[in-house]
Amino acid sequence: EADIYQTPRYLVIGTGKKITLECSQTMGHDKMYWYQQDPGMELHLIHYSYGVNSTEKGDLSSESTVSRIRTEHFPLTLESARPSHTSQYLCASSVDNNYGYTFGSGTRLTVV
Amino acid sequence: ILNVEQSPQSLHVQEGDSTNFTCSFPSSNFYALHWYRWETAKSPEALFVMTLNGDEKKKGRISATLNTKEGYSYLYIKGSQPEDSATYLCASRGSQGNLIFGKGTKLSVKP
Protein backbone atom coordinates (compact mmCIF):
# COMPACT_ATOMS: atom_id res chain seq x y z
CA GLU A 1 0.00 0.00 0.00
CA ALA A 2 1.52 3.30 -1.16
CA ASP A 3 2.03 6.04 1.41
CA ILE A 4 2.86 8.62 -1.24
CA TYR A 5 0.56 9.15 -4.17
CA GLN A 6 1.17 10.76 -7.52
CA THR A 7 -1.44 11.58 -10.12
CA PRO A 8 -1.79 11.28 -12.98
CA ARG A 9 0.36 8.23 -13.75
CA TYR A 10 0.50 9.12 -17.44
CA LEU A 11 -0.30 12.43 -19.15
CA VAL A 12 -0.21 13.42 -22.81
CA ILE A 13 -0.88 17.09 -23.33
CA GLY A 14 -0.54 19.75 -26.03
CA THR A 15 2.06 22.49 -26.13
CA GLY A 16 1.11 25.62 -24.22
CA LYS A 17 -1.23 23.95 -21.75
CA LYS A 18 -0.94 24.51 -18.02
CA ILE A 19 -0.54 21.32 -16.01
CA THR A 20 -0.28 20.39 -12.36
CA LEU A 21 1.25 17.13 -11.19
CA GLU A 22 -0.12 16.07 -7.82
CA CYS A 23 1.87 14.52 -4.97
CA SER A 24 0.44 13.67 -1.56
CA GLN A 25 1.86 11.70 1.36
CA THR A 26 0.15 10.36 4.46
CA MET A 27 3.23 9.85 6.62
CA GLY A 28 3.56 13.37 8.02
CA HIS A 29 7.02 13.81 6.51
CA ASP A 30 8.37 17.36 6.55
CA LYS A 31 10.82 16.85 3.67
CA MET A 32 9.49 16.41 0.14
CA TYR A 33 11.22 16.33 -3.23
CA TRP A 34 10.57 16.38 -6.97
CA TYR A 35 12.96 14.53 -9.26
CA GLN A 36 13.02 14.50 -13.06
CA GLN A 37 14.36 11.57 -15.05
CA ASP A 38 14.96 11.35 -18.77
CA PRO A 39 15.41 7.85 -20.32
CA GLY A 40 18.79 6.35 -19.47
CA MET A 41 19.72 9.26 -17.25
CA GLU A 42 20.00 9.95 -13.54
CA LEU A 43 17.22 11.25 -11.37
CA HIS A 44 17.82 15.00 -11.07
CA LEU A 45 16.45 17.08 -8.20
CA ILE A 46 14.33 19.97 -9.46
CA HIS A 47 12.53 21.13 -6.29
CA TYR A 48 12.49 20.38 -2.59
CA SER A 49 10.71 21.49 0.55
CA TYR A 50 11.67 21.09 4.19
CA GLY A 51 8.27 22.11 5.51
CA VAL A 52 5.13 24.17 5.01
CA ASN A 53 5.73 27.43 3.10
CA SER A 54 9.33 26.37 2.39
CA THR A 55 10.38 25.56 -1.19
CA GLU A 56 13.76 25.60 -2.91
CA LYS A 57 15.04 24.92 -6.40
CA GLY A 58 17.15 21.83 -6.88
CA ASP A 59 20.33 21.16 -8.81
CA LEU A 60 18.64 20.93 -12.22
CA SER A 61 17.12 24.12 -13.56
CA SER A 62 13.42 23.71 -14.23
CA GLU A 63 10.68 25.98 -15.55
CA SER A 64 8.22 24.33 -13.18
CA THR A 65 7.07 25.75 -9.85
CA VAL A 66 5.97 24.09 -6.62
CA SER A 67 4.00 25.01 -3.53
CA ARG A 68 3.78 23.60 0.01
CA ILE A 69 0.68 24.95 1.70
CA ARG A 70 0.02 21.74 3.62
CA THR A 71 2.50 19.19 4.96
CA GLU A 72 0.98 16.35 2.99
CA HIS A 73 0.67 18.06 -0.39
CA PHE A 74 3.48 19.14 -2.78
CA PRO A 75 2.11 19.86 -6.28
CA LEU A 76 4.29 20.76 -9.27
CA THR A 77 2.99 23.16 -11.94
CA LEU A 78 4.07 23.92 -15.48
CA GLU A 79 2.43 27.15 -16.67
CA SER A 80 3.01 26.46 -20.36
CA ALA A 81 4.05 22.94 -21.30
CA ARG A 82 6.62 22.43 -24.07
CA PRO A 83 7.95 19.25 -25.76
CA SER A 84 11.23 19.74 -23.83
CA HIS A 85 9.24 19.07 -20.62
CA THR A 86 8.56 15.49 -21.75
CA SER A 87 10.04 13.34 -19.00
CA GLN A 88 9.26 11.24 -15.95
CA TYR A 89 8.61 13.16 -12.73
CA LEU A 90 9.04 11.40 -9.37
CA CYS A 91 7.92 12.74 -6.01
CA ALA A 92 9.51 11.57 -2.75
CA SER A 93 9.41 12.31 0.96
CA SER A 94 11.58 11.57 3.97
CA VAL A 95 11.28 11.88 7.74
CA ASP A 96 14.84 13.15 8.08
CA ASN A 97 18.25 12.83 6.46
CA ASN A 98 19.11 9.56 8.21
CA TYR A 99 16.35 7.58 6.52
CA GLY A 100 15.71 6.49 2.97
CA TYR A 101 13.26 8.31 0.78
CA THR A 102 9.76 7.02 0.07
CA PHE A 103 8.97 7.49 -3.60
CA GLY A 104 5.71 7.81 -5.48
CA SER A 105 5.05 5.81 -8.62
CA GLY A 106 5.87 8.74 -10.89
CA THR A 107 4.15 10.68 -13.66
CA ARG A 108 5.19 10.10 -17.26
CA LEU A 109 4.55 13.38 -19.05
CA THR A 110 4.49 13.69 -22.83
CA VAL A 111 4.04 17.13 -24.39
CA VAL A 112 3.10 17.03 -28.06
CA ILE B 1 27.45 19.15 -7.75
CA LEU B 2 28.55 15.65 -6.73
CA ASN B 3 29.12 13.03 -9.42
CA VAL B 4 27.92 9.54 -8.56
CA GLU B 5 29.02 6.79 -10.93
CA GLN B 6 27.64 3.26 -11.07
CA SER B 7 29.02 0.23 -12.87
CA PRO B 8 28.24 -1.81 -14.74
CA GLN B 9 25.39 -0.10 -16.55
CA SER B 10 23.63 -3.44 -17.02
CA LEU B 11 24.17 -7.01 -15.96
CA HIS B 12 22.66 -10.31 -17.08
CA VAL B 13 23.05 -13.33 -14.78
CA GLN B 14 21.56 -16.78 -14.40
CA GLU B 15 19.34 -17.73 -11.48
CA GLY B 16 21.52 -18.82 -8.58
CA ASP B 17 24.53 -16.70 -9.57
CA SER B 18 25.92 -14.25 -7.05
CA THR B 19 26.67 -10.79 -8.33
CA ASN B 20 27.90 -7.40 -7.24
CA PHE B 21 28.03 -3.86 -8.56
CA THR B 22 29.81 -0.66 -7.68
CA CYS B 23 28.90 2.88 -6.74
CA SER B 24 31.61 5.58 -6.74
CA PHE B 25 31.17 8.98 -5.16
CA PRO B 26 33.35 11.93 -4.15
CA SER B 27 34.82 11.17 -0.73
CA SER B 28 35.02 14.82 0.35
CA ASN B 29 32.02 16.32 2.18
CA PHE B 30 30.45 12.88 2.43
CA TYR B 31 27.31 12.55 4.58
CA ALA B 32 25.50 9.34 3.60
CA LEU B 33 25.12 6.77 0.85
CA HIS B 34 21.72 5.34 -0.13
CA TRP B 35 20.87 2.23 -2.17
CA TYR B 36 17.45 1.77 -3.85
CA ARG B 37 15.85 -1.01 -5.87
CA TRP B 38 13.56 0.10 -8.70
CA GLU B 39 11.43 -2.57 -10.31
CA THR B 40 9.71 -1.84 -13.58
CA ALA B 41 6.32 -0.11 -13.17
CA LYS B 42 6.91 0.34 -9.43
CA SER B 43 8.37 3.01 -7.14
CA PRO B 44 12.02 3.02 -6.09
CA GLU B 45 12.33 1.22 -2.76
CA ALA B 46 14.95 2.08 -0.16
CA LEU B 47 17.37 -0.77 0.61
CA PHE B 48 20.10 0.76 2.77
CA VAL B 49 21.29 4.06 4.20
CA MET B 50 24.96 3.95 5.16
CA THR B 51 26.96 6.63 6.90
CA LEU B 52 30.12 5.24 8.54
CA ASN B 53 33.32 4.08 6.89
CA GLY B 54 33.40 0.29 7.00
CA ASP B 55 29.62 0.00 7.37
CA GLU B 56 28.14 -3.29 6.23
CA LYS B 57 24.39 -3.77 5.94
CA LYS B 58 22.36 -6.84 5.03
CA LYS B 59 18.76 -7.46 4.01
CA GLY B 60 18.06 -11.08 3.15
CA ARG B 61 20.33 -12.06 0.26
CA ILE B 62 21.37 -8.47 -0.42
CA SER B 63 24.24 -6.77 1.37
CA ALA B 64 26.25 -3.59 0.95
CA THR B 65 29.59 -2.23 2.09
CA LEU B 66 30.88 1.33 2.33
CA ASN B 67 34.35 2.85 2.02
CA THR B 68 34.10 6.60 2.58
CA LYS B 69 37.86 7.23 2.43
CA GLU B 70 38.17 6.01 -1.14
CA GLY B 71 34.58 6.86 -2.13
CA TYR B 72 32.95 3.59 -3.12
CA SER B 73 30.19 1.20 -2.09
CA TYR B 74 29.50 -2.34 -3.25
CA LEU B 75 26.12 -4.02 -3.44
CA TYR B 76 26.12 -7.82 -3.36
CA ILE B 77 23.30 -10.20 -4.23
CA LYS B 78 23.81 -13.82 -3.20
CA GLY B 79 22.03 -16.52 -5.22
CA SER B 80 20.18 -14.17 -7.59
CA GLN B 81 16.51 -14.91 -8.24
CA PRO B 82 14.31 -13.66 -11.12
CA GLU B 83 12.49 -11.39 -8.66
CA ASP B 84 15.79 -9.57 -8.07
CA SER B 85 15.56 -8.18 -11.61
CA ALA B 86 15.44 -4.42 -11.22
CA THR B 87 17.50 -1.27 -11.56
CA TYR B 88 19.66 -0.64 -8.50
CA LEU B 89 20.30 3.03 -7.77
CA CYS B 90 22.83 4.51 -5.43
CA ALA B 91 22.77 8.10 -4.23
CA SER B 92 25.12 10.23 -2.18
CA ARG B 93 23.83 12.83 0.22
CA GLY B 94 25.44 16.24 -0.25
CA SER B 95 26.01 19.17 2.09
CA GLN B 96 22.44 20.47 1.71
CA GLY B 97 21.04 17.07 2.64
CA ASN B 98 19.72 16.30 -0.84
CA LEU B 99 20.48 13.09 -2.70
CA ILE B 100 22.56 12.97 -5.88
CA PHE B 101 21.78 9.80 -7.85
CA GLY B 102 23.81 7.64 -10.19
CA LYS B 103 22.33 6.27 -13.43
CA GLY B 104 21.79 2.85 -11.90
CA THR B 105 22.74 -0.74 -12.69
CA LYS B 106 20.04 -2.71 -14.49
CA LEU B 107 20.08 -6.34 -13.36
CA SER B 108 18.34 -9.10 -15.31
CA VAL B 109 18.17 -12.56 -13.75
CA LYS B 110 17.23 -15.38 -16.13
CA PRO B 111 15.50 -18.50 -14.77
mmCIF file of C-alpha atoms in Angstrom:
data_model
loop_
_atom_site.group_PDB
_atom_site.id
_atom_site.type_symbol
_atom_site.label_atom_id
_atom_site.label_comp_id
_atom_site.label_asym_id
_atom_site.label_seq_id
_atom_site.Cartn_x
_atom_site.Cartn_y
_atom_site.Cartn_z
ATOM 1 C CA GLU A 1 0.000 0.000 0.000
ATOM 2 C CA ALA A 2 1.520 3.300 -1.157
ATOM 3 C CA ASP A 3 2.031 6.044 1.414
ATOM 4 C CA ILE A 4 2.863 8.624 -1.241
ATOM 5 C CA TYR A 5 0.556 9.152 -4.166
ATOM 6 C CA GLN A 6 1.175 10.762 -7.522
ATOM 7 C CA THR A 7 -1.437 11.578 -10.119
ATOM 8 C CA PRO A 8 -1.790 11.278 -12.981
ATOM 9 C CA ARG A 9 0.357 8.231 -13.753
ATOM 10 C CA TYR A 10 0.500 9.124 -17.445
ATOM 11 C CA LEU A 11 -0.298 12.430 -19.151
ATOM 12 C CA VAL A 12 -0.207 13.415 -22.815
ATOM 13 C CA ILE A 13 -0.884 17.087 -23.333
ATOM 14 C CA GLY A 14 -0.542 19.745 -26.025
ATOM 15 C CA THR A 15 2.062 22.487 -26.132
ATOM 16 C CA GLY A 16 1.110 25.622 -24.217
ATOM 17 C CA LYS A 17 -1.227 23.946 -21.750
ATOM 18 C CA LYS A 18 -0.941 24.510 -18.019
ATOM 19 C CA ILE A 19 -0.541 21.323 -16.014
ATOM 20 C CA THR A 20 -0.278 20.390 -12.359
ATOM 21 C CA LEU A 21 1.248 17.133 -11.190
ATOM 22 C CA GLU A 22 -0.120 16.071 -7.821
ATOM 23 C CA CYS A 23 1.868 14.520 -4.966
ATOM 24 C CA SER A 24 0.445 13.673 -1.561
ATOM 25 C CA GLN A 25 1.857 11.697 1.361
ATOM 26 C CA THR A 26 0.148 10.360 4.458
ATOM 27 C CA MET A 27 3.231 9.854 6.624
ATOM 28 C CA GLY A 28 3.556 13.373 8.024
ATOM 29 C CA HIS A 29 7.017 13.808 6.515
ATOM 30 C CA ASP A 30 8.366 17.363 6.550
ATOM 31 C CA LYS A 31 10.818 16.847 3.675
ATOM 32 C CA MET A 32 9.490 16.413 0.141
ATOM 33 C CA TYR A 33 11.216 16.335 -3.234
ATOM 34 C CA TRP A 34 10.566 16.385 -6.970
ATOM 35 C CA TYR A 35 12.963 14.533 -9.265
ATOM 36 C CA GLN A 36 13.019 14.500 -13.058
ATOM 37 C CA GLN A 37 14.356 11.572 -15.046
ATOM 38 C CA ASP A 38 14.963 11.352 -18.772
ATOM 39 C CA PRO A 39 15.408 7.851 -20.316
ATOM 40 C CA GLY A 40 18.786 6.346 -19.474
ATOM 41 C CA MET A 41 19.721 9.260 -17.250
ATOM 42 C CA GLU A 42 20.001 9.949 -13.540
ATOM 43 C CA LEU A 43 17.224 11.252 -11.367
ATOM 44 C CA HIS A 44 17.823 15.005 -11.065
ATOM 45 C CA LEU A 45 16.451 17.081 -8.199
ATOM 46 C CA ILE A 46 14.326 19.969 -9.463
ATOM 47 C CA HIS A 47 12.534 21.134 -6.293
ATOM 48 C CA TYR A 48 12.486 20.377 -2.594
ATOM 49 C CA SER A 49 10.707 21.491 0.550
ATOM 50 C CA TYR A 50 11.668 21.088 4.187
ATOM 51 C CA GLY A 51 8.266 22.109 5.515
ATOM 52 C CA VAL A 52 5.131 24.172 5.014
ATOM 53 C CA ASN A 53 5.732 27.426 3.101
ATOM 54 C CA SER A 54 9.327 26.372 2.385
ATOM 55 C CA THR A 55 10.377 25.563 -1.189
ATOM 56 C CA GLU A 56 13.759 25.595 -2.906
ATOM 57 C CA LYS A 57 15.044 24.921 -6.400
ATOM 58 C CA GLY A 58 17.152 21.833 -6.882
ATOM 59 C CA ASP A 59 20.327 21.164 -8.812
ATOM 60 C CA LEU A 60 18.637 20.928 -12.219
ATOM 61 C CA SER A 61 17.121 24.119 -13.558
ATOM 62 C CA SER A 62 13.422 23.712 -14.230
ATOM 63 C CA GLU A 63 10.676 25.981 -15.548
ATOM 64 C CA SER A 64 8.222 24.327 -13.177
ATOM 65 C CA THR A 65 7.074 25.754 -9.852
ATOM 66 C CA VAL A 66 5.974 24.095 -6.624
ATOM 67 C CA SER A 67 3.997 25.011 -3.530
ATOM 68 C CA ARG A 68 3.779 23.596 0.009
ATOM 69 C CA ILE A 69 0.680 24.951 1.698
ATOM 70 C CA ARG A 70 0.022 21.740 3.620
ATOM 71 C CA THR A 71 2.497 19.193 4.960
ATOM 72 C CA GLU A 72 0.981 16.346 2.993
ATOM 73 C CA HIS A 73 0.670 18.063 -0.387
ATOM 74 C CA PHE A 74 3.480 19.141 -2.780
ATOM 75 C CA PRO A 75 2.114 19.857 -6.283
ATOM 76 C CA LEU A 76 4.286 20.761 -9.274
ATOM 77 C CA THR A 77 2.993 23.160 -11.936
ATOM 78 C CA LEU A 78 4.066 23.921 -15.484
ATOM 79 C CA GLU A 79 2.430 27.152 -16.666
ATOM 80 C CA SER A 80 3.012 26.457 -20.358
ATOM 81 C CA ALA A 81 4.053 22.944 -21.302
ATOM 82 C CA ARG A 82 6.620 22.429 -24.075
ATOM 83 C CA PRO A 83 7.945 19.254 -25.759
ATOM 84 C CA SER A 84 11.228 19.736 -23.826
ATOM 85 C CA HIS A 85 9.244 19.066 -20.623
ATOM 86 C CA THR A 86 8.564 15.494 -21.754
ATOM 87 C CA SER A 87 10.040 13.344 -18.996
ATOM 88 C CA GLN A 88 9.261 11.238 -15.946
ATOM 89 C CA TYR A 89 8.611 13.157 -12.725
ATOM 90 C CA LEU A 90 9.040 11.398 -9.369
ATOM 91 C CA CYS A 91 7.923 12.737 -6.008
ATOM 92 C CA ALA A 92 9.510 11.571 -2.751
ATOM 93 C CA SER A 93 9.405 12.308 0.956
ATOM 94 C CA SER A 94 11.578 11.566 3.971
ATOM 95 C CA VAL A 95 11.280 11.879 7.737
ATOM 96 C CA ASP A 96 14.836 13.152 8.079
ATOM 97 C CA ASN A 97 18.246 12.826 6.457
ATOM 98 C CA ASN A 98 19.107 9.556 8.212
ATOM 99 C CA TYR A 99 16.348 7.576 6.523
ATOM 100 C CA GLY A 100 15.714 6.489 2.971
ATOM 101 C CA TYR A 101 13.258 8.308 0.776
ATOM 102 C CA THR A 102 9.763 7.016 0.069
ATOM 103 C CA PHE A 103 8.968 7.490 -3.598
ATOM 104 C CA GLY A 104 5.709 7.807 -5.485
ATOM 105 C CA SER A 105 5.054 5.807 -8.620
ATOM 106 C CA GLY A 106 5.871 8.738 -10.889
ATOM 107 C CA THR A 107 4.146 10.685 -13.657
ATOM 108 C CA ARG A 108 5.192 10.098 -17.260
ATOM 109 C CA LEU A 109 4.549 13.382 -19.051
ATOM 110 C CA THR A 110 4.489 13.689 -22.831
ATOM 111 C CA VAL A 111 4.037 17.125 -24.392
ATOM 112 C CA VAL A 112 3.104 17.035 -28.064
ATOM 113 C CA ILE B 1 27.453 19.147 -7.745
ATOM 114 C CA LEU B 2 28.552 15.650 -6.732
ATOM 115 C CA ASN B 3 29.118 13.032 -9.419
ATOM 116 C CA VAL B 4 27.924 9.544 -8.562
ATOM 117 C CA GLU B 5 29.017 6.788 -10.928
ATOM 118 C CA GLN B 6 27.635 3.261 -11.069
ATOM 119 C CA SER B 7 29.023 0.232 -12.871
ATOM 120 C CA PRO B 8 28.239 -1.814 -14.740
ATOM 121 C CA GLN B 9 25.388 -0.095 -16.554
ATOM 122 C CA SER B 10 23.628 -3.438 -17.021
ATOM 123 C CA LEU B 11 24.168 -7.012 -15.960
ATOM 124 C CA HIS B 12 22.663 -10.314 -17.077
ATOM 125 C CA VAL B 13 23.054 -13.326 -14.778
ATOM 126 C CA GLN B 14 21.559 -16.782 -14.397
ATOM 127 C CA GLU B 15 19.341 -17.726 -11.483
ATOM 128 C CA GLY B 16 21.519 -18.822 -8.582
ATOM 129 C CA ASP B 17 24.531 -16.701 -9.567
ATOM 130 C CA SER B 18 25.919 -14.252 -7.051
ATOM 131 C CA THR B 19 26.666 -10.785 -8.332
ATOM 132 C CA ASN B 20 27.904 -7.399 -7.245
ATOM 133 C CA PHE B 21 28.033 -3.863 -8.555
ATOM 134 C CA THR B 22 29.813 -0.660 -7.683
ATOM 135 C CA CYS B 23 28.898 2.876 -6.742
ATOM 136 C CA SER B 24 31.610 5.576 -6.739
ATOM 137 C CA PHE B 25 31.167 8.983 -5.163
ATOM 138 C CA PRO B 26 33.354 11.932 -4.149
ATOM 139 C CA SER B 27 34.820 11.168 -0.726
ATOM 140 C CA SER B 28 35.021 14.817 0.353
ATOM 141 C CA ASN B 29 32.022 16.323 2.183
ATOM 142 C CA PHE B 30 30.450 12.881 2.434
ATOM 143 C CA TYR B 31 27.315 12.550 4.583
ATOM 144 C CA ALA B 32 25.498 9.343 3.603
ATOM 145 C CA LEU B 33 25.117 6.771 0.846
ATOM 146 C CA HIS B 34 21.720 5.336 -0.131
ATOM 147 C CA TRP B 35 20.866 2.231 -2.170
ATOM 148 C CA TYR B 36 17.454 1.774 -3.847
ATOM 149 C CA ARG B 37 15.855 -1.009 -5.869
ATOM 150 C CA TRP B 38 13.560 0.102 -8.697
ATOM 151 C CA GLU B 39 11.432 -2.574 -10.308
ATOM 152 C CA THR B 40 9.707 -1.841 -13.583
ATOM 153 C CA ALA B 41 6.322 -0.113 -13.170
ATOM 154 C CA LYS B 42 6.913 0.340 -9.432
ATOM 155 C CA SER B 43 8.366 3.011 -7.145
ATOM 156 C CA PRO B 44 12.023 3.025 -6.090
ATOM 157 C CA GLU B 45 12.325 1.215 -2.760
ATOM 158 C CA ALA B 46 14.951 2.084 -0.159
ATOM 159 C CA LEU B 47 17.367 -0.770 0.610
ATOM 160 C CA PHE B 48 20.102 0.756 2.771
ATOM 161 C CA VAL B 49 21.294 4.063 4.196
ATOM 162 C CA MET B 50 24.959 3.947 5.160
ATOM 163 C CA THR B 51 26.963 6.633 6.905
ATOM 164 C CA LEU B 52 30.124 5.245 8.536
ATOM 165 C CA ASN B 53 33.318 4.076 6.888
ATOM 166 C CA GLY B 54 33.402 0.288 6.996
ATOM 167 C CA ASP B 55 29.615 0.004 7.368
ATOM 168 C CA GLU B 56 28.139 -3.290 6.231
ATOM 169 C CA LYS B 57 24.393 -3.766 5.943
ATOM 170 C CA LYS B 58 22.364 -6.838 5.033
ATOM 171 C CA LYS B 59 18.763 -7.460 4.008
ATOM 172 C CA GLY B 60 18.063 -11.075 3.152
ATOM 173 C CA ARG B 61 20.326 -12.063 0.261
ATOM 174 C CA ILE B 62 21.371 -8.472 -0.418
ATOM 175 C CA SER B 63 24.237 -6.769 1.370
ATOM 176 C CA ALA B 64 26.253 -3.591 0.946
ATOM 177 C CA THR B 65 29.593 -2.225 2.090
ATOM 178 C CA LEU B 66 30.882 1.327 2.333
ATOM 179 C CA ASN B 67 34.347 2.852 2.020
ATOM 180 C CA THR B 68 34.100 6.596 2.582
ATOM 181 C CA LYS B 69 37.855 7.225 2.433
ATOM 182 C CA GLU B 70 38.174 6.014 -1.141
ATOM 183 C CA GLY B 71 34.578 6.859 -2.132
ATOM 184 C CA TYR B 72 32.947 3.589 -3.118
ATOM 185 C CA SER B 73 30.192 1.199 -2.092
ATOM 186 C CA TYR B 74 29.502 -2.337 -3.248
ATOM 187 C CA LEU B 75 26.120 -4.018 -3.443
ATOM 188 C CA TYR B 76 26.117 -7.816 -3.361
ATOM 189 C CA ILE B 77 23.302 -10.204 -4.232
ATOM 190 C CA LYS B 78 23.811 -13.820 -3.203
ATOM 191 C CA GLY B 79 22.028 -16.520 -5.217
ATOM 192 C CA SER B 80 20.176 -14.172 -7.590
ATOM 193 C CA GLN B 81 16.511 -14.910 -8.240
ATOM 194 C CA PRO B 82 14.314 -13.659 -11.119
ATOM 195 C CA GLU B 83 12.492 -11.385 -8.662
ATOM 196 C CA ASP B 84 15.788 -9.571 -8.066
ATOM 197 C CA SER B 85 15.559 -8.183 -11.606
ATOM 198 C CA ALA B 86 15.443 -4.422 -11.219
ATOM 199 C CA THR B 87 17.499 -1.272 -11.560
ATOM 200 C CA TYR B 88 19.656 -0.639 -8.498
ATOM 201 C CA LEU B 89 20.305 3.028 -7.766
ATOM 202 C CA CYS B 90 22.830 4.510 -5.428
ATOM 203 C CA ALA B 91 22.767 8.102 -4.232
ATOM 204 C CA SER B 92 25.117 10.233 -2.181
ATOM 205 C CA ARG B 93 23.833 12.829 0.215
ATOM 206 C CA GLY B 94 25.439 16.244 -0.254
ATOM 207 C CA SER B 95 26.011 19.166 2.085
ATOM 208 C CA GLN B 96 22.444 20.468 1.705
ATOM 209 C CA GLY B 97 21.037 17.074 2.635
ATOM 210 C CA ASN B 98 19.718 16.297 -0.835
ATOM 211 C CA LEU B 99 20.481 13.089 -2.704
ATOM 212 C CA ILE B 100 22.560 12.969 -5.885
ATOM 213 C CA PHE B 101 21.776 9.804 -7.853
ATOM 214 C CA GLY B 102 23.814 7.639 -10.191
ATOM 215 C CA LYS B 103 22.331 6.267 -13.427
ATOM 216 C CA GLY B 104 21.792 2.847 -11.903
ATOM 217 C CA THR B 105 22.739 -0.739 -12.691
ATOM 218 C CA LYS B 106 20.045 -2.707 -14.492
ATOM 219 C CA LEU B 107 20.076 -6.337 -13.356
ATOM 220 C CA SER B 108 18.337 -9.098 -15.308
ATOM 221 C CA VAL B 109 18.170 -12.563 -13.755
ATOM 222 C CA LYS B 110 17.234 -15.377 -16.127
ATOM 223 C CA PRO B 111 15.500 -18.504 -14.773
#
